[in-house]
Structure formats: structure tokens, C-alpha cells
Tab-separated table of C-alpha atoms in Angstrom:
chain	number	residue	atom	x	y	z
A	1	MET	CA	19.392	57.616	-65.199
A	2	ARG	CA	21.537	54.513	-64.778
A	3	PHE	CA	20.876	51.009	-66.056
A	4	ALA	CA	20.769	49.827	-62.432
A	5	GLN	CA	17.715	52.015	-61.808
A	6	ILE	CA	15.707	50.104	-64.424
A	7	PRO	CA	14.385	46.771	-63.141
A	8	GLY	CA	15.028	43.570	-65.063
A	9	LEU	CA	15.686	43.583	-68.826
A	10	SER	CA	19.253	42.329	-68.402
A	11	ASP	CA	19.102	40.877	-71.920
A	12	VAL	CA	18.349	44.345	-73.324
A	13	LYS	CA	20.858	46.216	-71.154
A	14	ALA	CA	23.859	43.974	-71.844
A	15	PRO	CA	24.300	44.809	-75.581
A	16	LEU	CA	23.913	48.521	-74.840
A	17	MET	CA	26.593	48.451	-72.143
A	18	HIS	CA	28.872	46.434	-74.426
A	19	SER	CA	28.331	48.939	-77.249
A	20	ALA	CA	29.271	51.848	-74.993
A	21	ALA	CA	32.325	50.050	-73.572
A	22	SER	CA	33.637	48.993	-76.992
A	23	GLY	CA	32.992	52.352	-78.655
A	24	HIS	CA	30.973	50.707	-81.420
A	25	VAL	CA	28.068	53.134	-81.246
A	26	ALA	CA	25.685	53.514	-84.158
A	27	HIS	CA	24.938	57.146	-84.962
A	28	ALA	CA	21.171	56.511	-85.015
A	29	GLN	CA	19.358	53.975	-82.837
A	30	LEU	CA	15.670	53.196	-82.540
A	31	PHE	CA	14.463	52.141	-79.078
A	32	ALA	CA	11.095	50.465	-79.664
A	33	GLY	CA	8.960	49.484	-76.687
A	34	PRO	CA	5.458	49.668	-75.209
A	35	ASP	CA	3.916	52.806	-73.744
A	36	GLY	CA	4.651	53.092	-70.051
A	37	GLY	CA	7.620	50.752	-70.446
A	38	ALA	CA	11.377	51.178	-70.208
A	39	ALA	CA	12.307	52.403	-73.713
A	40	LEU	CA	12.836	56.068	-72.770
A	41	PRO	CA	14.625	55.297	-69.468
A	42	LEU	CA	16.901	52.846	-71.309
A	43	ALA	CA	17.746	55.437	-73.972
A	44	LEU	CA	18.651	57.939	-71.261
A	45	ALA	CA	20.633	55.339	-69.298
A	46	TYR	CA	22.555	54.610	-72.501
A	47	ALA	CA	23.137	58.340	-73.096
A	48	THR	CA	24.380	58.678	-69.514
A	49	ARG	CA	26.793	55.773	-69.979
A	50	LEU	CA	28.122	57.272	-73.222
A	51	ASN	CA	28.870	60.576	-71.475
A	52	CYS	CA	30.154	59.058	-68.203
A	53	GLU	CA	33.743	60.040	-67.401
A	54	THR	CA	34.537	57.080	-65.101
A	55	PRO	CA	32.375	54.073	-66.048
A	56	ALA	CA	31.744	51.430	-63.376
A	57	ASP	CA	33.290	47.983	-63.582
A	58	ASP	CA	29.879	46.397	-64.237
A	59	GLY	CA	29.496	48.388	-67.480
A	60	ASP	CA	27.064	50.958	-66.072
A	61	SER	CA	27.705	54.676	-65.635
A	62	CYS	CA	29.353	55.647	-62.359
A	63	GLY	CA	26.612	57.998	-61.130
A	64	ARG	CA	29.198	60.256	-59.461
A	65	CYS	CA	31.201	62.143	-62.083
A	66	PRO	CA	30.176	65.682	-63.189
A	67	ALA	CA	28.722	64.341	-66.433
A	68	CYS	CA	26.553	61.786	-64.604
A	69	SER	CA	25.376	64.436	-62.146
A	70	LYS	CA	24.212	66.639	-65.015
A	71	MET	CA	22.638	63.723	-66.871
A	72	ASP	CA	20.763	62.700	-63.731
A	73	LYS	CA	19.128	66.136	-63.742
A	74	LEU	CA	18.725	66.125	-67.555
A	75	VAL	CA	20.688	69.384	-67.775
A	76	HIS	CA	23.841	68.198	-69.562
A	77	PRO	CA	24.612	70.795	-72.295
A	78	ASP	CA	25.209	68.057	-74.879
A	79	LEU	CA	21.895	66.285	-74.226
A	80	HIS	CA	19.073	67.590	-76.424
A	81	PHE	CA	15.408	66.603	-76.412
A	82	VAL	CA	12.869	66.639	-79.229
A	83	LEU	CA	9.418	66.146	-77.710
A	84	PRO	CA	5.779	66.076	-78.770
A	85	LEU	CA	4.111	69.336	-77.732
A	86	LEU	CA	0.709	70.910	-78.269
A	87	GLU	CA	1.941	74.101	-79.943
A	88	SER	CA	3.435	74.398	-83.413
A	89	LYS	CA	5.371	77.631	-82.720
A	90	LEU	CA	7.080	78.647	-79.493
A	91	ASP	CA	9.534	81.402	-78.621
A	92	ASP	CA	12.722	80.565	-76.697
A	93	GLU	CA	11.185	81.302	-73.305
A	94	GLU	CA	8.160	79.080	-73.982
A	95	ARG	CA	10.362	76.303	-75.352
A	96	ASN	CA	12.576	76.392	-72.247
A	97	GLU	CA	9.476	76.293	-70.048
A	98	ARG	CA	8.245	73.121	-71.805
A	99	LEU	CA	11.666	71.527	-71.442
A	100	THR	CA	11.716	72.381	-67.733
A	101	ARG	CA	8.300	70.767	-67.376
A	102	PHE	CA	9.502	67.654	-69.176
A	103	ARG	CA	12.534	67.373	-66.900
A	104	ALA	CA	10.302	67.588	-63.832
A	105	PHE	CA	7.850	65.128	-65.407
A	106	PHE	CA	10.498	62.517	-66.203
A	107	LEU	CA	12.359	62.852	-62.906
A	108	ALA	CA	9.080	62.344	-61.033
A	109	GLU	CA	7.814	59.509	-63.279
A	110	PRO	CA	10.676	57.905	-65.253
A	111	PHE	CA	8.262	55.307	-66.639
A	112	GLY	CA	5.534	57.830	-67.406
A	113	SER	CA	3.367	57.237	-70.450
A	114	TYR	CA	2.514	59.486	-73.368
A	115	ARG	CA	-0.921	59.988	-71.803
A	116	ASP	CA	0.773	61.114	-68.578
A	117	TRP	CA	2.762	63.681	-70.572
A	118	LEU	CA	-0.380	64.994	-72.250
A	119	ASP	CA	-1.989	65.289	-68.817
A	120	GLU	CA	1.050	67.260	-67.661
A	121	LEU	CA	0.508	69.604	-70.610
A	122	ARG	CA	-3.234	69.801	-69.784
A	123	ALA	CA	-3.974	68.632	-73.301
A	124	GLU	CA	-7.580	67.525	-72.601
A	125	ASN	CA	-8.593	66.044	-75.985
A	126	LYS	CA	-5.668	67.472	-77.956
A	127	GLN	CA	-2.846	65.346	-79.335
A	128	GLY	CA	0.829	66.230	-79.288
A	129	THR	CA	3.039	66.614	-82.325
A	130	ILE	CA	6.682	67.313	-83.122
A	131	SER	CA	6.319	70.437	-85.196
A	132	ALA	CA	7.953	71.727	-88.350
A	133	GLU	CA	9.450	74.480	-86.164
A	134	ALA	CA	11.271	71.832	-84.132
A	135	ALA	CA	12.540	70.349	-87.403
A	136	ARG	CA	14.051	73.655	-88.475
A	137	GLN	CA	16.009	73.897	-85.245
A	138	LEU	CA	17.274	70.324	-85.328
A	139	PRO	CA	19.914	70.760	-88.082
A	140	MET	CA	21.184	73.973	-86.475
A	141	LYS	CA	21.660	72.300	-83.086
A	142	ALA	CA	23.206	69.225	-84.679
A	143	ALA	CA	25.749	71.383	-86.537
A	144	MET	CA	27.046	72.915	-83.304
A	145	ALA	CA	30.128	71.501	-81.603
A	146	ALA	CA	29.757	69.559	-78.373
A	147	TYR	CA	30.398	71.593	-75.237
A	148	GLU	CA	31.737	69.025	-72.784
A	149	ALA	CA	31.099	65.457	-73.931
A	150	PRO	CA	32.791	63.581	-76.792
A	151	GLN	CA	29.490	63.789	-78.713
A	152	LYS	CA	26.096	65.474	-78.778
A	153	ILE	CA	23.147	63.226	-78.044
A	154	PHE	CA	19.646	63.920	-79.363
A	155	VAL	CA	16.761	62.019	-77.766
A	156	LEU	CA	13.642	62.082	-79.951
A	157	TRP	CA	10.703	60.837	-77.939
A	158	LEU	CA	7.830	59.482	-80.047
A	159	PRO	CA	9.151	60.263	-83.549
A	160	GLU	CA	5.960	58.732	-84.948
A	161	LEU	CA	4.375	62.079	-84.007
A	162	LEU	CA	6.709	64.039	-86.293
A	163	HIS	CA	5.071	66.553	-88.607
A	164	PRO	CA	5.814	65.471	-92.230
A	165	THR	CA	8.217	68.411	-92.622
A	166	ALA	CA	9.964	67.430	-89.411
A	167	ALA	CA	10.195	63.799	-90.550
A	168	ASN	CA	11.910	64.829	-93.789
A	169	ALA	CA	14.359	67.053	-91.909
A	170	LEU	CA	15.210	64.157	-89.576
A	171	LEU	CA	15.661	61.811	-92.523
A	172	LYS	CA	18.176	64.181	-94.092
A	173	LEU	CA	20.134	64.341	-90.825
A	174	LEU	CA	20.212	60.560	-90.546
A	175	GLU	CA	21.386	60.269	-94.150
A	176	GLU	CA	24.187	62.778	-93.615
A	177	PRO	CA	24.837	62.742	-89.865
A	178	PRO	CA	27.021	65.504	-88.406
A	179	ALA	CA	30.259	64.350	-86.805
A	180	HIS	CA	30.173	63.366	-83.141
A	181	THR	CA	26.381	63.294	-83.037
A	182	ILE	CA	24.142	60.447	-81.872
A	183	PHE	CA	20.388	60.215	-82.395
A	184	LEU	CA	18.344	58.052	-80.035
A	185	LEU	CA	14.774	57.662	-81.274
A	186	VAL	CA	12.270	56.276	-78.763
A	187	THR	CA	9.066	54.925	-80.281
A	188	GLN	CA	5.944	53.028	-79.262
A	189	ASN	CA	4.917	52.398	-82.854
A	190	PRO	CA	7.819	51.839	-85.266
A	191	GLY	CA	5.335	50.891	-87.992
A	192	ALA	CA	4.137	54.509	-88.065
A	193	LEU	CA	7.596	55.831	-88.948
A	194	LEU	CA	8.840	56.430	-92.464
A	195	PRO	CA	10.498	53.207	-93.644
A	196	THR	CA	13.453	55.310	-94.793
A	197	ILE	CA	13.943	56.553	-91.219
A	198	VAL	CA	13.706	53.061	-89.765
A	199	SER	CA	16.187	51.713	-92.323
A	200	ARG	CA	18.783	54.248	-91.194
A	201	THR	CA	18.648	53.291	-87.537
A	202	GLN	CA	19.919	50.387	-85.500
A	203	ARG	CA	16.956	48.714	-83.791
A	204	VAL	CA	16.899	48.210	-80.017
A	205	THR	CA	13.836	46.151	-79.108
A	206	VAL	CA	12.736	46.911	-75.556
A	207	ARG	CA	10.489	44.049	-74.529
A	208	ALA	CA	7.765	44.315	-71.913
A	209	HIS	CA	8.715	43.325	-68.374
A	210	THR	CA	7.849	39.848	-67.206
A	211	GLU	CA	5.496	39.429	-64.259
A	212	ALA	CA	8.426	38.110	-62.205
A	213	GLU	CA	10.487	41.246	-62.959
A	214	LEU	CA	7.578	43.492	-62.017
A	215	GLN	CA	6.905	41.560	-58.809
A	216	GLU	CA	10.539	41.862	-57.746
A	217	PHE	CA	10.485	45.607	-58.507
A	218	LEU	CA	7.264	46.199	-56.555
A	219	ILE	CA	8.518	44.222	-53.557
A	220	SER	CA	11.960	45.868	-53.443
A	221	GLN	CA	11.071	49.436	-54.455
A	222	HIS	CA	7.469	49.820	-53.293
A	223	HIS	CA	7.667	47.400	-50.343
A	224	LEU	CA	4.590	45.445	-51.354
A	225	ALA	CA	3.855	42.088	-49.811
A	226	PRO	CA	4.354	39.280	-52.354
A	227	PRO	CA	0.603	38.585	-52.877
A	228	ALA	CA	-0.116	42.279	-53.544
A	229	ALA	CA	2.921	42.547	-55.834
A	230	GLU	CA	1.748	39.488	-57.751
A	231	ALA	CA	-1.734	40.985	-58.217
A	232	ALA	CA	-0.363	44.348	-59.400
A	233	ALA	CA	2.103	42.678	-61.783
A	234	GLN	CA	-0.664	40.604	-63.336
A	235	LEU	CA	-2.721	43.735	-64.013
A	236	ALA	CA	0.188	45.579	-65.635
A	237	GLU	CA	0.544	43.312	-68.687
A	238	GLY	CA	4.285	44.003	-68.828
A	239	ALA	CA	4.122	47.818	-68.480
A	240	ILE	CA	6.017	49.069	-65.458
A	241	ARG	CA	3.999	52.294	-65.355
A	242	ALA	CA	0.778	50.279	-65.124
A	243	ALA	CA	2.299	48.168	-62.328
A	244	ILE	CA	3.123	51.308	-60.348
A	245	GLU	CA	-0.397	52.651	-60.911
A	246	ALA	CA	-1.846	49.390	-59.608
A	247	VAL	CA	-0.020	49.757	-56.276
A	248	GLY	CA	-2.648	50.330	-53.607
A	249	THR	CA	-5.566	49.458	-55.887
A	250	ALA	CA	-4.806	45.817	-56.687
A	251	ASP	CA	-6.618	43.167	-54.666
A	252	THR	CA	-5.146	39.749	-54.018
A	253	ASP	CA	-8.399	37.884	-54.654
A	254	TYR	CA	-8.864	38.659	-58.363
A	255	PHE	CA	-8.110	35.078	-59.277
A	256	ASP	CA	-10.634	33.639	-56.801
A	257	PHE	CA	-13.334	36.085	-57.919
A	258	PHE	CA	-12.749	35.532	-61.626
A	259	ARG	CA	-12.598	31.742	-61.298
A	260	ASN	CA	-15.862	31.719	-59.307
A	261	TRP	CA	-17.476	34.066	-61.846
A	262	LEU	CA	-16.654	31.715	-64.727
A	263	ARG	CA	-17.941	28.721	-62.766
A	264	LEU	CA	-21.244	30.435	-61.999
A	265	CYS	CA	-21.674	31.488	-65.627
A	266	TRP	CA	-20.972	27.941	-66.791
A	267	ALA	CA	-23.488	26.509	-64.299
A	268	GLN	CA	-26.093	29.181	-65.200
A	269	LYS	CA	-26.509	30.209	-61.560
A	270	TRP	CA	-28.074	33.505	-62.531
A	271	GLN	CA	-29.744	34.244	-59.195
A	272	GLU	CA	-26.465	33.916	-57.295
A	273	LEU	CA	-24.725	36.039	-59.905
A	274	LEU	CA	-27.398	38.717	-59.603
A	275	ASP	CA	-27.859	38.720	-55.834
A	276	THR	CA	-24.384	38.005	-54.452
A	277	THR	CA	-21.561	38.169	-56.993
A	278	SER	CA	-22.723	41.347	-58.697
A	279	GLU	CA	-23.053	42.965	-55.257
A	280	ASP	CA	-19.447	42.017	-54.504
A	281	PHE	CA	-18.428	43.478	-57.857
A	282	GLN	CA	-20.190	46.764	-57.087
A	283	LYS	CA	-18.586	47.110	-53.636
A	284	ARG	CA	-15.102	47.156	-55.183
A	285	GLY	CA	-15.488	50.700	-56.502
A	286	ARG	CA	-14.788	51.828	-60.036
A	287	GLU	CA	-11.013	51.308	-59.976
A	288	GLY	CA	-11.374	47.883	-58.391
A	289	GLN	CA	-14.006	46.933	-60.972
A	290	LYS	CA	-11.762	48.010	-63.859
A	291	ASN	CA	-8.780	46.207	-62.357
A	292	LEU	CA	-10.808	43.008	-61.991
A	293	LEU	CA	-11.894	43.169	-65.629
A	294	ARG	CA	-8.307	43.904	-66.713
A	295	TYR	CA	-7.202	40.892	-64.712
A	296	GLY	CA	-9.760	38.879	-66.680
A	297	LEU	CA	-8.171	40.024	-69.944
A	298	GLY	CA	-4.771	38.881	-68.689
A	299	PHE	CA	-6.232	35.575	-67.550
A	300	VAL	CA	-7.719	34.906	-70.996
A	301	ARG	CA	-4.314	35.635	-72.523
A	302	LYS	CA	-2.630	33.118	-70.178
A	303	VAL	CA	-5.218	30.468	-71.027
A	304	LEU	CA	-4.604	30.962	-74.746
A	305	LEU	CA	-0.822	30.783	-74.314
A	306	HIS	CA	-1.157	27.649	-72.181
A	307	GLY	CA	-3.276	26.062	-74.908
A	308	LEU	CA	-0.474	26.702	-77.395
A	309	ASP	CA	2.373	25.624	-75.112
A	310	PRO	CA	2.299	25.397	-71.282
A	311	ALA	CA	5.952	26.504	-71.203
A	312	LEU	CA	4.828	29.971	-72.370
A	313	VAL	CA	3.323	30.668	-68.905
A	314	PRO	CA	5.789	29.000	-66.539
A	315	SER	CA	5.456	31.215	-63.423
A	316	LEU	CA	1.858	30.571	-62.370
A	317	PRO	CA	1.060	29.626	-58.749
A	318	PRO	CA	-0.120	25.999	-58.468
A	319	ASN	CA	-3.836	26.756	-57.944
A	320	GLU	CA	-3.918	29.218	-60.842
A	321	ALA	CA	-1.942	26.864	-63.091
A	322	GLU	CA	-4.525	24.116	-62.537
A	323	THR	CA	-7.407	26.442	-63.461
A	324	VAL	CA	-5.597	27.829	-66.505
A	325	SER	CA	-4.963	24.282	-67.698
A	326	ARG	CA	-8.626	23.278	-67.327
A	327	MET	CA	-9.922	26.513	-68.876
A	328	SER	CA	-7.752	26.022	-71.962
A	329	ARG	CA	-10.360	23.499	-73.080
A	330	LEU	CA	-13.093	26.160	-72.891
A	331	ILE	CA	-11.278	29.342	-73.951
A	332	THR	CA	-9.730	28.787	-77.359
A	333	PRO	CA	-8.707	30.893	-80.369
A	334	LEU	CA	-12.276	30.441	-81.614
A	335	ASN	CA	-14.066	32.210	-78.756
A	336	ALA	CA	-11.282	34.211	-77.084
A	337	PRO	CA	-11.640	37.300	-79.345
A	338	ALA	CA	-15.321	37.578	-78.439
A	339	ILE	CA	-14.559	37.153	-74.710
A	340	VAL	CA	-11.853	39.821	-74.922
A	341	ALA	CA	-14.269	42.172	-76.712
A	342	LEU	CA	-16.893	41.499	-74.041
A	343	LEU	CA	-14.531	42.313	-71.153
A	344	THR	CA	-13.182	45.359	-72.997
A	345	ASP	CA	-16.723	46.662	-73.470
A	346	ALA	CA	-17.380	46.138	-69.757
A	347	ILE	CA	-14.303	48.233	-68.922
A	348	PHE	CA	-15.520	50.928	-71.330
A	349	HIS	CA	-18.951	51.117	-69.671
A	350	THR	CA	-17.451	51.001	-66.171
A	351	GLU	CA	-15.208	53.964	-66.981
A	352	ARG	CA	-18.321	55.884	-68.046
A	353	ASN	CA	-20.153	55.338	-64.781
A	354	ALA	CA	-22.634	52.735	-65.995
A	355	ASN	CA	-24.473	50.880	-63.240
A	356	PRO	CA	-21.862	48.283	-62.140
A	357	LYS	CA	-24.394	45.567	-61.240
A	358	LEU	CA	-26.040	45.871	-64.638
A	359	VAL	CA	-22.674	45.847	-66.429
A	360	PHE	CA	-21.589	42.755	-64.503
A	361	PHE	CA	-24.820	40.801	-64.963
A	362	ASP	CA	-25.123	41.672	-68.641
A	363	THR	CA	-21.505	40.559	-69.154
A	364	SER	CA	-22.282	37.322	-67.302
A	365	LEU	CA	-25.245	36.559	-69.546
A	366	SER	CA	-23.084	37.118	-72.629
A	367	LEU	CA	-20.226	34.990	-71.250
A	368	TYR	CA	-22.309	31.823	-70.937
A	369	PRO	CA	-22.889	31.092	-74.666
A	370	LEU	CA	-19.253	31.942	-75.424
A	371	LEU	CA	-17.973	29.464	-72.839
A	372	LYS	CA	-20.422	26.802	-74.015
A	373	GLY	CA	-19.180	27.278	-77.572
């Protein structure tokens, strides 16, 4: 993984590349970012740059040297992973099989989410954990000398899922780090980590992607037309994995539908909502229905931000900007939480195969008093 393979986030990449070039590398770093975002890819791009034998002039890894070739396949002998798994005890063969599955998982979906990983493990309703067994092996691996690189690099994905015993073992390693060893912790929820672990790491905040960054990525890498890329980016709410999932399922008329829906609710045109608009909603299919409702959640967020400061949502198309501006008088911090809860409930019922026309019309009836205030 190279920095160039990760879209946008130039403000996050630059300090990492400077750190690697200058040699000022903290022994423990905490990459904190949203699920389905770029935190894990950035940690691995940073690890690749640290091990690169002939760095590029732009500060990235070269992508050609033997070290980069091994890092690209996640098989470098000085790159170690600590991952959430379903089992607490595994023999060497089982552990290697899980690692092989993770390599294939990441190489296929570099921006894959924790839920995607659980699906890969066929977890069903189970949750992953980093076991006490993994903790016992960590100090032994850390004490070993590096094979090829100047340092060993440990990537701990989702340390918030550490078993308490494992967390204490990690804390001891961070307090007394072995020589030539770097720990890269990748978390979605830094607040769930032991404060003593957080205090011993250097924080790398991996922000969500902007809609403009996601649109550019979808146009250049997935060859979407600009209107389709814009629709998918709006659904993603900053998560690149969600943007990729929306490819092929995002419509370009979400804004028109949602604006018309709000107008009909405001005007109490219940017959039209029941006969025509709810029929249109049903024809979209379950994924289209969920995407439309998710778009509504994003729209409410934009209206709230515009009400605080229009500069917070600068990239809106002219027709959408006009509607967002007018709706900021109707959707305020007073009623927005209830509207969000209403749309979230509609998504919940849609996912569980409730009758879409009933879900839509019931949501419409509940929207009217909220908009009227």
C-alpha cells in the first residue's frame, strides 16, 4: 500500500511522509478514524514507506524495491498483524490460515470495514476479540530481531477489542518498548481504549473524506459519471467503503425526490403522497429505499451545518444550496434529532422487509408536525 493509492487526505499524509523522511518516528502511534475509512490503509502505507529501500522524491514509497513488493502483498517478515478473531485459542496452522484470509481480505477490499471482516470470518452474530493468547505471543515476537528491515512493525487493528489481559500486555510493551520496534494501532473508537495506552501513543487523526474527494475517487477509479459520483459520495457520509458500496445503487434524483417529499408533507398533500410518491418509493427496491433515506439523513445534516455557518457546506450545487438555505428555517437543532430518529427508524423497518408504502406514508405523517414545529 502506497500513500498515492489512498484518495485525498493530503493534510493527513504529509506529516506521515515527513516523519518517515526525517527519521523522527514515534515508537507507538494511534491511527484513529471512522469504520470503512482510510485509517488502516494509511497505517500500512506508512509502514511501507518506513521499510522502503529507495523512497520516491515525492515522499512516498517507491513501490518497486524488494521491501515494497513484499509489503504490497503483506508478506514482509518484519510486518506483524494483531487482529480481532472469533477464537480465543488457535494453533500455528489455524493462526496462519486466519492471517492468509486477512491478507486476501485487505488486498481485495483495502477500505473494508470491521463488519466486512466479520462477514469474511462468517461470524453471524458473534463479535471478534483480540485474545489473551495473542497477548502472550506479542512480547515474544517483539523481542525478536528484525529479519530484513531496520525495524519490526506491529499493526494492531481495532485495539479497542483487546481482551483485558491483552490490553495489559500491550501497555507493558508500550511502556518499555523493545529496540527497533514500532507499534501502529488502528482504532475506530479511541475512547474505548485504556487511557494509559492512549497516553503512550502519538495520535494520528484520520478524518473522513470530503464529498469532493470521494467524487474524484469514484470518477477516476470507478469511472462513474459526475452525477452518479455525486450521489454516491453524498450517501457515504465520508466513508470511502460506503462510497464504493453505493456504486451502482445510487440514483441521481435523490435530491429531487427528497425535496418533493418535504414539500408534500408541508402542504399536507396526503393523497398524492399515498397514491403517487409512496408508489415511486416502493419501485426503488430495498437498497434504493435505504439509500434514499440515508440521503435524507445527510441532507438534514447539511441543513443544520448551513444554519450554523453556510461556509461549513461550501460544495453544494446551486439548486441544492438554495433548498438547503430555505430548509434551515424549518430544520433546526430543536427538531432535527426527532427527524433523524424518524428516518433512522424507517431504515430499520425497511431493512426488515416492512411494507415500503406503509413505512413511507407513516414516516410522512410523522414528518409533518416536526416540520411545522
